[in-house]
PDB file of C-alpha atoms (C1' of nucleotides) in Angstrom:
ATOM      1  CA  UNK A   1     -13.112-129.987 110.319  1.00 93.00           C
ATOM      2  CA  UNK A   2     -14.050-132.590 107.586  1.00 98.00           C
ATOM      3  CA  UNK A   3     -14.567-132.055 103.784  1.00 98.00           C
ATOM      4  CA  UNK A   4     -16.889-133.643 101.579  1.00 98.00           C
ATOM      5  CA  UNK A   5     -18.346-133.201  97.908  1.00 98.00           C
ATOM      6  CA  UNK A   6     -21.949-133.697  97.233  1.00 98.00           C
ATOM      7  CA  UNK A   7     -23.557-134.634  94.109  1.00 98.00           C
ATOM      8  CA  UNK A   8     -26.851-132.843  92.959  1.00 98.00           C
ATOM      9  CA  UNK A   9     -28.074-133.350  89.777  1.00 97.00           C
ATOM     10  CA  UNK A  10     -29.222-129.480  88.376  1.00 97.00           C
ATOM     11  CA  UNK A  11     -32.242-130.392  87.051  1.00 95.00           C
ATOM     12  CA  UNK A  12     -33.564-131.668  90.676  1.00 95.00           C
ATOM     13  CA  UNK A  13     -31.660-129.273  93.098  1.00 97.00           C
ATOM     14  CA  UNK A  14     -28.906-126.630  91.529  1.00 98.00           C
ATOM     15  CA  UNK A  15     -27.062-124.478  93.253  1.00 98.00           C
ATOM     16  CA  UNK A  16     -28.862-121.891  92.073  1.00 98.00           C
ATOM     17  CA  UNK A  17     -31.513-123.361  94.108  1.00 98.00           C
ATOM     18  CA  UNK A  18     -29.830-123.576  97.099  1.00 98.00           C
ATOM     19  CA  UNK A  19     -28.745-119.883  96.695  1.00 98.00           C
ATOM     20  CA  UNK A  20     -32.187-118.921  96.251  1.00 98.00           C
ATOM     21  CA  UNK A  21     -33.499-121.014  99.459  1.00 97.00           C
ATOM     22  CA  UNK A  22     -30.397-119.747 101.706  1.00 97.00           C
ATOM     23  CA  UNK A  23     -30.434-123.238 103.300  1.00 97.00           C
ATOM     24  CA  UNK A  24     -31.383-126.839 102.276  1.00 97.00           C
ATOM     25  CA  UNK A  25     -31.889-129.884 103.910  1.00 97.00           C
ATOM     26  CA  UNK A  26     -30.284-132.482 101.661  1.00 98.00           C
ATOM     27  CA  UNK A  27     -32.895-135.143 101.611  1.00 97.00           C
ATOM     28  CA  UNK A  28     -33.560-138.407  99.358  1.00 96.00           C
ATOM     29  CA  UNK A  29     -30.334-140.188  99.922  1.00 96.00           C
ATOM     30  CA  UNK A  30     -30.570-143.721  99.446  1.00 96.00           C
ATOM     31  CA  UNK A  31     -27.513-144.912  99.666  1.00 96.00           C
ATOM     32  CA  UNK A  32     -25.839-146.700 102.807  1.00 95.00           C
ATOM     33  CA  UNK A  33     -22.765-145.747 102.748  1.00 95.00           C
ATOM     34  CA  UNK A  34     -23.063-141.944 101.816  1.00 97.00           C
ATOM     35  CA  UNK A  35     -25.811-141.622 104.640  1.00 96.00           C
ATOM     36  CA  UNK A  36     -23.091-143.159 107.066  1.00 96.00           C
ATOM     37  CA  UNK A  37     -20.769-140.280 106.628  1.00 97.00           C
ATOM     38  CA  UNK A  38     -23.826-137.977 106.931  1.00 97.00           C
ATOM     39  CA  UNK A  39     -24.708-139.367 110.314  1.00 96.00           C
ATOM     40  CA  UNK A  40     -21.578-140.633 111.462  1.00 96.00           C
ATOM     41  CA  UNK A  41     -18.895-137.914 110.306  1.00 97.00           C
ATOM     42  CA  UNK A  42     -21.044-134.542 109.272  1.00 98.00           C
ATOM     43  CA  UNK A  43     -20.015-132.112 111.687  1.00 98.00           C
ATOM     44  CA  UNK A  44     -21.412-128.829 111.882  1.00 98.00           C
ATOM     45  CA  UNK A  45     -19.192-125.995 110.106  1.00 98.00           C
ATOM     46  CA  UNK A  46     -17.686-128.472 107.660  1.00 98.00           C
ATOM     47  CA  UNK A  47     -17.135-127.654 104.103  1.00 98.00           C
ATOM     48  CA  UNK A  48     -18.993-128.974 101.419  1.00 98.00           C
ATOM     49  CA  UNK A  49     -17.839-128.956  97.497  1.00 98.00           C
ATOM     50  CA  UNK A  50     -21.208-128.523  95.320  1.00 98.00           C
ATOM     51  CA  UNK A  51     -20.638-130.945  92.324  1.00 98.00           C
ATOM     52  CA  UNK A  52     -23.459-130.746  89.292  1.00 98.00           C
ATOM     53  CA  UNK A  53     -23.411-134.248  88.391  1.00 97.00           C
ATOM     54  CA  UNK A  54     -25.408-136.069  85.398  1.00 96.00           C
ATOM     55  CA  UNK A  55     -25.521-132.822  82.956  1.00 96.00           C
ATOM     56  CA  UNK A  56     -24.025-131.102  80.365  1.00 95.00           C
ATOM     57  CA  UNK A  57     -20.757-129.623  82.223  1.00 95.00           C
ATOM     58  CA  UNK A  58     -20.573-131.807  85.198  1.00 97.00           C
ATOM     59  CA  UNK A  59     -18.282-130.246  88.268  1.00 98.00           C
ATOM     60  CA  UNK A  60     -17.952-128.423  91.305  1.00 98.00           C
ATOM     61  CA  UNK A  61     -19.730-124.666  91.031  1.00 98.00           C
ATOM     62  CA  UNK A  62     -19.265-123.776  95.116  1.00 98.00           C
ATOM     63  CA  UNK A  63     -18.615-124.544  98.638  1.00 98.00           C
ATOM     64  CA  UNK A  64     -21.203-124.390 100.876  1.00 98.00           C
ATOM     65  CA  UNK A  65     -21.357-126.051 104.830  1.00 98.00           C
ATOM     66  CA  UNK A  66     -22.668-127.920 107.311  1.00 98.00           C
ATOM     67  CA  UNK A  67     -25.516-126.310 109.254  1.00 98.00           C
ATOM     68  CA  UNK A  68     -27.219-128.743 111.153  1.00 98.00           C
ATOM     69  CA  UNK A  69     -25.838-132.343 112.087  1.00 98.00           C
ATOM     70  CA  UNK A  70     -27.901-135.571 111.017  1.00 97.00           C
ATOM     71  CA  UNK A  71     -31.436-136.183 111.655  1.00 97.00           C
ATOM     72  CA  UNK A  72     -33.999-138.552 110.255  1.00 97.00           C
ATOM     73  CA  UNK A  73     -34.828-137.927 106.343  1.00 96.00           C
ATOM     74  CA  UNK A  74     -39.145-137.338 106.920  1.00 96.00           C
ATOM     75  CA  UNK A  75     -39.235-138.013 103.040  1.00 95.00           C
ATOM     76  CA  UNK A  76     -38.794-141.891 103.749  1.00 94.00           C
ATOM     77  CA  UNK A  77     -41.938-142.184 105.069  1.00 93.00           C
ATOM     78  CA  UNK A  78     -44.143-139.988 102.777  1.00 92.00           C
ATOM     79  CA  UNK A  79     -46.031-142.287 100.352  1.00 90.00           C
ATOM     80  CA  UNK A  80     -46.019-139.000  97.885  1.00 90.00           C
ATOM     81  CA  UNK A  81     -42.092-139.128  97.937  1.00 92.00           C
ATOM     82  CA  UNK A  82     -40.037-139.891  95.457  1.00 90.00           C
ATOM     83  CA  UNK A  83     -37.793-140.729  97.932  1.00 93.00           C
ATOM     84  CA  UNK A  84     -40.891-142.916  99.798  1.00 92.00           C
ATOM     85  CA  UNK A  85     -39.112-146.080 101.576  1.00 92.00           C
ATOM     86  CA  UNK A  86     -40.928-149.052 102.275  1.00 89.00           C
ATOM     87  CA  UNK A  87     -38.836-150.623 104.390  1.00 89.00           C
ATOM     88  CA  UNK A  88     -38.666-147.176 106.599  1.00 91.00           C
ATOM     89  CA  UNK A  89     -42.647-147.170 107.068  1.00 88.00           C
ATOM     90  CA  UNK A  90     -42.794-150.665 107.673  1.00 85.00           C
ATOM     91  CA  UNK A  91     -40.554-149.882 110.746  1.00 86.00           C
ATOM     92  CA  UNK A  92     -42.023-147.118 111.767  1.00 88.00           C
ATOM     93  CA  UNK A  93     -39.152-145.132 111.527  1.00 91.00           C
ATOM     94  CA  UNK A  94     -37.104-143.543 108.702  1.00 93.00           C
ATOM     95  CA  UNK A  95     -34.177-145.526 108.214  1.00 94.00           C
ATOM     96  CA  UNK A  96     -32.518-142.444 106.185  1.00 96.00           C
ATOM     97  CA  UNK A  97     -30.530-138.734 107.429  1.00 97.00           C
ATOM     98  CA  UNK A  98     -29.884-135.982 106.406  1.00 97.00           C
ATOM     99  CA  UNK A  99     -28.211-132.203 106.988  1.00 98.00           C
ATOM    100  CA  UNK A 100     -28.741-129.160 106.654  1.00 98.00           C
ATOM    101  CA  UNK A 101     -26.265-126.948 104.294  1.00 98.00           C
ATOM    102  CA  UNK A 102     -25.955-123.387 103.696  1.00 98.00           C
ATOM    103  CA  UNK A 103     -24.366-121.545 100.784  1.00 98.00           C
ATOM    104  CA  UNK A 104     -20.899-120.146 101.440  1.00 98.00           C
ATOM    105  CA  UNK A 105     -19.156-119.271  97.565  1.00 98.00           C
ATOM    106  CA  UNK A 106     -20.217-119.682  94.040  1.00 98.00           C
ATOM    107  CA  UNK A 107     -16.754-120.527  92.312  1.00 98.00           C
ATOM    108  CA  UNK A 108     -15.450-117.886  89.914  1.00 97.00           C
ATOM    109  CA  UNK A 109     -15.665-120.604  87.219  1.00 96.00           C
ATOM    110  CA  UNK A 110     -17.310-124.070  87.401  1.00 98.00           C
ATOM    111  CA  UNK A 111     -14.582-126.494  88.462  1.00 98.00           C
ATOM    112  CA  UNK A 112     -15.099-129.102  85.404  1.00 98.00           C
ATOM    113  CA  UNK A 113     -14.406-132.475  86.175  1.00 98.00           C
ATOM    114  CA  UNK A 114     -12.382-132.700  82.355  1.00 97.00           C
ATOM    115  CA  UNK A 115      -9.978-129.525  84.555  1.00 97.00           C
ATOM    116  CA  UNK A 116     -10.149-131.548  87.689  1.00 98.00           C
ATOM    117  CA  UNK A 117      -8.956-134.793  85.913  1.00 97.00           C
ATOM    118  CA  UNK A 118      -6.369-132.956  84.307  1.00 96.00           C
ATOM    119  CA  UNK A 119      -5.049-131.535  87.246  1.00 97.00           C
ATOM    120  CA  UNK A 120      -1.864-133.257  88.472  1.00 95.00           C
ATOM    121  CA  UNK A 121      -2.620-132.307  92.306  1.00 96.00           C
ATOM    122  CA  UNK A 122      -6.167-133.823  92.222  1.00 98.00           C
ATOM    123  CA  UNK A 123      -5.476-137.590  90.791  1.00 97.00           C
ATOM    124  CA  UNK A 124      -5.893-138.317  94.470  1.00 96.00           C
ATOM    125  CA  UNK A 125     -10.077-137.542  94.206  1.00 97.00           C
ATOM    126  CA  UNK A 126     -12.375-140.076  94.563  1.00 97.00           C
ATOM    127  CA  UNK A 127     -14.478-138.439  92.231  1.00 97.00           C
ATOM    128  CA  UNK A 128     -11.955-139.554  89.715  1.00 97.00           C
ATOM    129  CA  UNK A 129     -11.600-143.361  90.524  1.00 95.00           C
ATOM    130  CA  UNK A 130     -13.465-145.271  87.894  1.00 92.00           C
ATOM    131  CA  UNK A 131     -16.720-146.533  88.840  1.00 91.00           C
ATOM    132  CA  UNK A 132     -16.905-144.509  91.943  1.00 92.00           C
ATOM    133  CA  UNK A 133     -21.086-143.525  91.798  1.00 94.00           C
ATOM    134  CA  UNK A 134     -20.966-142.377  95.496  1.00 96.00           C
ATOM    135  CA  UNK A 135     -23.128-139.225  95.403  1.00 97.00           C
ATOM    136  CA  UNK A 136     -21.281-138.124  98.908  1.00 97.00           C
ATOM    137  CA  UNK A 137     -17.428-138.370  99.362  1.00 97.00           C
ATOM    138  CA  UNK A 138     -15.244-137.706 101.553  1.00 97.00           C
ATOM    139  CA  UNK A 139     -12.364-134.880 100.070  1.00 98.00           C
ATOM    140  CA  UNK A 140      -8.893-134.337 101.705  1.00 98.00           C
ATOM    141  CA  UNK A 141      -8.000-130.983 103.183  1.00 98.00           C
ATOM    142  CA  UNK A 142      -5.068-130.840 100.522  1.00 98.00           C
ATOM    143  CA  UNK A 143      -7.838-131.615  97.445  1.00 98.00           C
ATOM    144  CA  UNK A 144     -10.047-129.012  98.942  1.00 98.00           C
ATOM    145  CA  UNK A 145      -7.652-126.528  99.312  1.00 98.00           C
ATOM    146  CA  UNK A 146      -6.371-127.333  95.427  1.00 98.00           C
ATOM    147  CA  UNK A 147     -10.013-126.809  94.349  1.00 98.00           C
ATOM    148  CA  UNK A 148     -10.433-123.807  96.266  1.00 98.00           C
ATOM    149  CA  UNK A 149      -7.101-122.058  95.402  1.00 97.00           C
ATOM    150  CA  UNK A 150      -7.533-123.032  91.817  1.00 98.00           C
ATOM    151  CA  UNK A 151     -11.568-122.441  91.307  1.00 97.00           C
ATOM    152  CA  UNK A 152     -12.902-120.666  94.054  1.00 90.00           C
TER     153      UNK A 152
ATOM    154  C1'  DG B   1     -24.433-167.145 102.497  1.00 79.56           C
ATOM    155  C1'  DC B   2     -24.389-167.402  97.434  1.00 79.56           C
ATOM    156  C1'  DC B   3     -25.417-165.302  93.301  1.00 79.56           C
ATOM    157  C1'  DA B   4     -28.443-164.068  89.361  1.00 79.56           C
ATOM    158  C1'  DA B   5     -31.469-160.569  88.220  1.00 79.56           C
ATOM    159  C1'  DC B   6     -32.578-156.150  88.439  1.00 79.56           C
ATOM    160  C1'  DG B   7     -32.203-151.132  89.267  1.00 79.56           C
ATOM    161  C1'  DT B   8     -29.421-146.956  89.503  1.00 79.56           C
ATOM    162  C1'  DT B   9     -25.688-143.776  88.613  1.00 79.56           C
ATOM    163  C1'  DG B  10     -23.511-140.797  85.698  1.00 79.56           C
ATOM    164  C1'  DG B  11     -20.160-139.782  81.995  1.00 79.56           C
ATOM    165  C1'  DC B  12     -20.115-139.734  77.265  1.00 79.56           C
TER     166       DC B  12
ATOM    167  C1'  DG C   1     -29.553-143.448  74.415  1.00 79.56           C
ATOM    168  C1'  DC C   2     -25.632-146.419  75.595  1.00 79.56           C
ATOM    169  C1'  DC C   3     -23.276-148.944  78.801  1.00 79.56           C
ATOM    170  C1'  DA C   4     -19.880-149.948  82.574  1.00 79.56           C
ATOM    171  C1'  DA C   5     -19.847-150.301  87.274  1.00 79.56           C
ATOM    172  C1'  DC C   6     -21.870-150.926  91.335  1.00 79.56           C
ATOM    173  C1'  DG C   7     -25.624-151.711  95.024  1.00 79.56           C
ATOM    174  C1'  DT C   8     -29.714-154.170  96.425  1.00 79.56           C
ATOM    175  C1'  DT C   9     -33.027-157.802  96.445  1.00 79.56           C
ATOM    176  C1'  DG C  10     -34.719-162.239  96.933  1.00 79.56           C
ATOM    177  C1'  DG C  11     -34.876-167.242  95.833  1.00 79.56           C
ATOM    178  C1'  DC C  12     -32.557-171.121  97.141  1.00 79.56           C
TER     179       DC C  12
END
DNA sequence: GCCAACGTTGGC
DNA sequence: GCCAACGTTGGC
C-alpha cells in the first residue's frame, strides 16, 4: 500500500467534482516525474490525499484511491486538448498516464497547508519543502496517518 | 552536453 | 499581480 497527495486546482477539477462524478480519471499531467510514480508505483487500492492547490485556502479536503492502474493519457493526442502534446502525436503514441481515483472521505475540516506547516509531526512533507511544485508526491504512511487522525 | 531563455507552478 | 523556484527547450 503506497500513499500519495495530488494537486488539483478547484477551479479546473474540485473535489466536489470528483464527488459528483463518483470516479475520475486524472488526466493532463505533464510532468515527468509525477507521471513516473503514476505508472511506475500507483497501485490499485492506494490512498490518495486530495490537496486544493493555487486558491484561496490551499490544502488537503479528502482521501480518495486508486481505482485503476496506469494507462495512456488519450488527452495527449487530442488537438482540442488543453493538455494536446505534440511530441505524443508526432509519435503516434501518448507519451503521458494516468489513473483512475474514486472518492473515499471528505475531511471534517479542510486540512490547511498554514495547520499542516504548523504541525510538528508533518515537517517531514514534501509538500512543505520550499520550491517543491510537484503536483503528485509521494506521502509516508506516518504523514498520512497524522493527516488522517488529525483532519479526517 | 552546456546553458540561456522561456514557460509553469503555486503561495502570497 | 508578483516572484521564487523549477522544468523544458533548443541553439551551439
Amino acid at each position: 500500500m503506497n500513499y500519495w497527495l495530488m494537486k488539483s486546482e478547484p477551479d479546473v477539477f474540485s473535489w466536489d467534482d470528483l464527488e459528483r462524478k463518483r470516479r475520475a480519471s486524472w488526466d493532463g499531467v505533464r510532468n515527468f516525474q509525477a507521471r513516473n510514480f503514476m505508472r511506475d508505483q500507483f497501485r490499485l487500492g492506494d490512498c490518495v490525499l486530495f490537496y486544493h492547490s493555487s486558491c484561496a485556502e490551499p490544502g488537503i479536503i479528502g482521501i480518495a484511491k486508486v481505482v485503476r492502474e496506469a494507462y495512456p493519457d488519450p488527452t495527449a493526442l487530442d488537438p482540442k486538448s488543453d493538455y494536446y502534446d505534440p511530441a505524443s502525436a508526432k509519435a503516434g503514441a501518448s507519451r503521458w498516464f494516468m489513473v483512475d481515483i474514486e472518492p473515499v472521505q471528505r475531511f471534517k475540516r479542510l486540512a490547511s497547508l498554514a495547520e499542516i506547516r504548523g504541525n510538528s509531526g508533518l515537517q517531514t512533507m514534501l509538500l512543505l519543502r520550499k520550491g517543491q511544485r510537484l503536483s503528485i508526491q509521494p506521502v509516508t504512511e506516518k504523514e498520512f496517518k497524522t493527516i488522517k487522525k488529525t483532519w479526517g
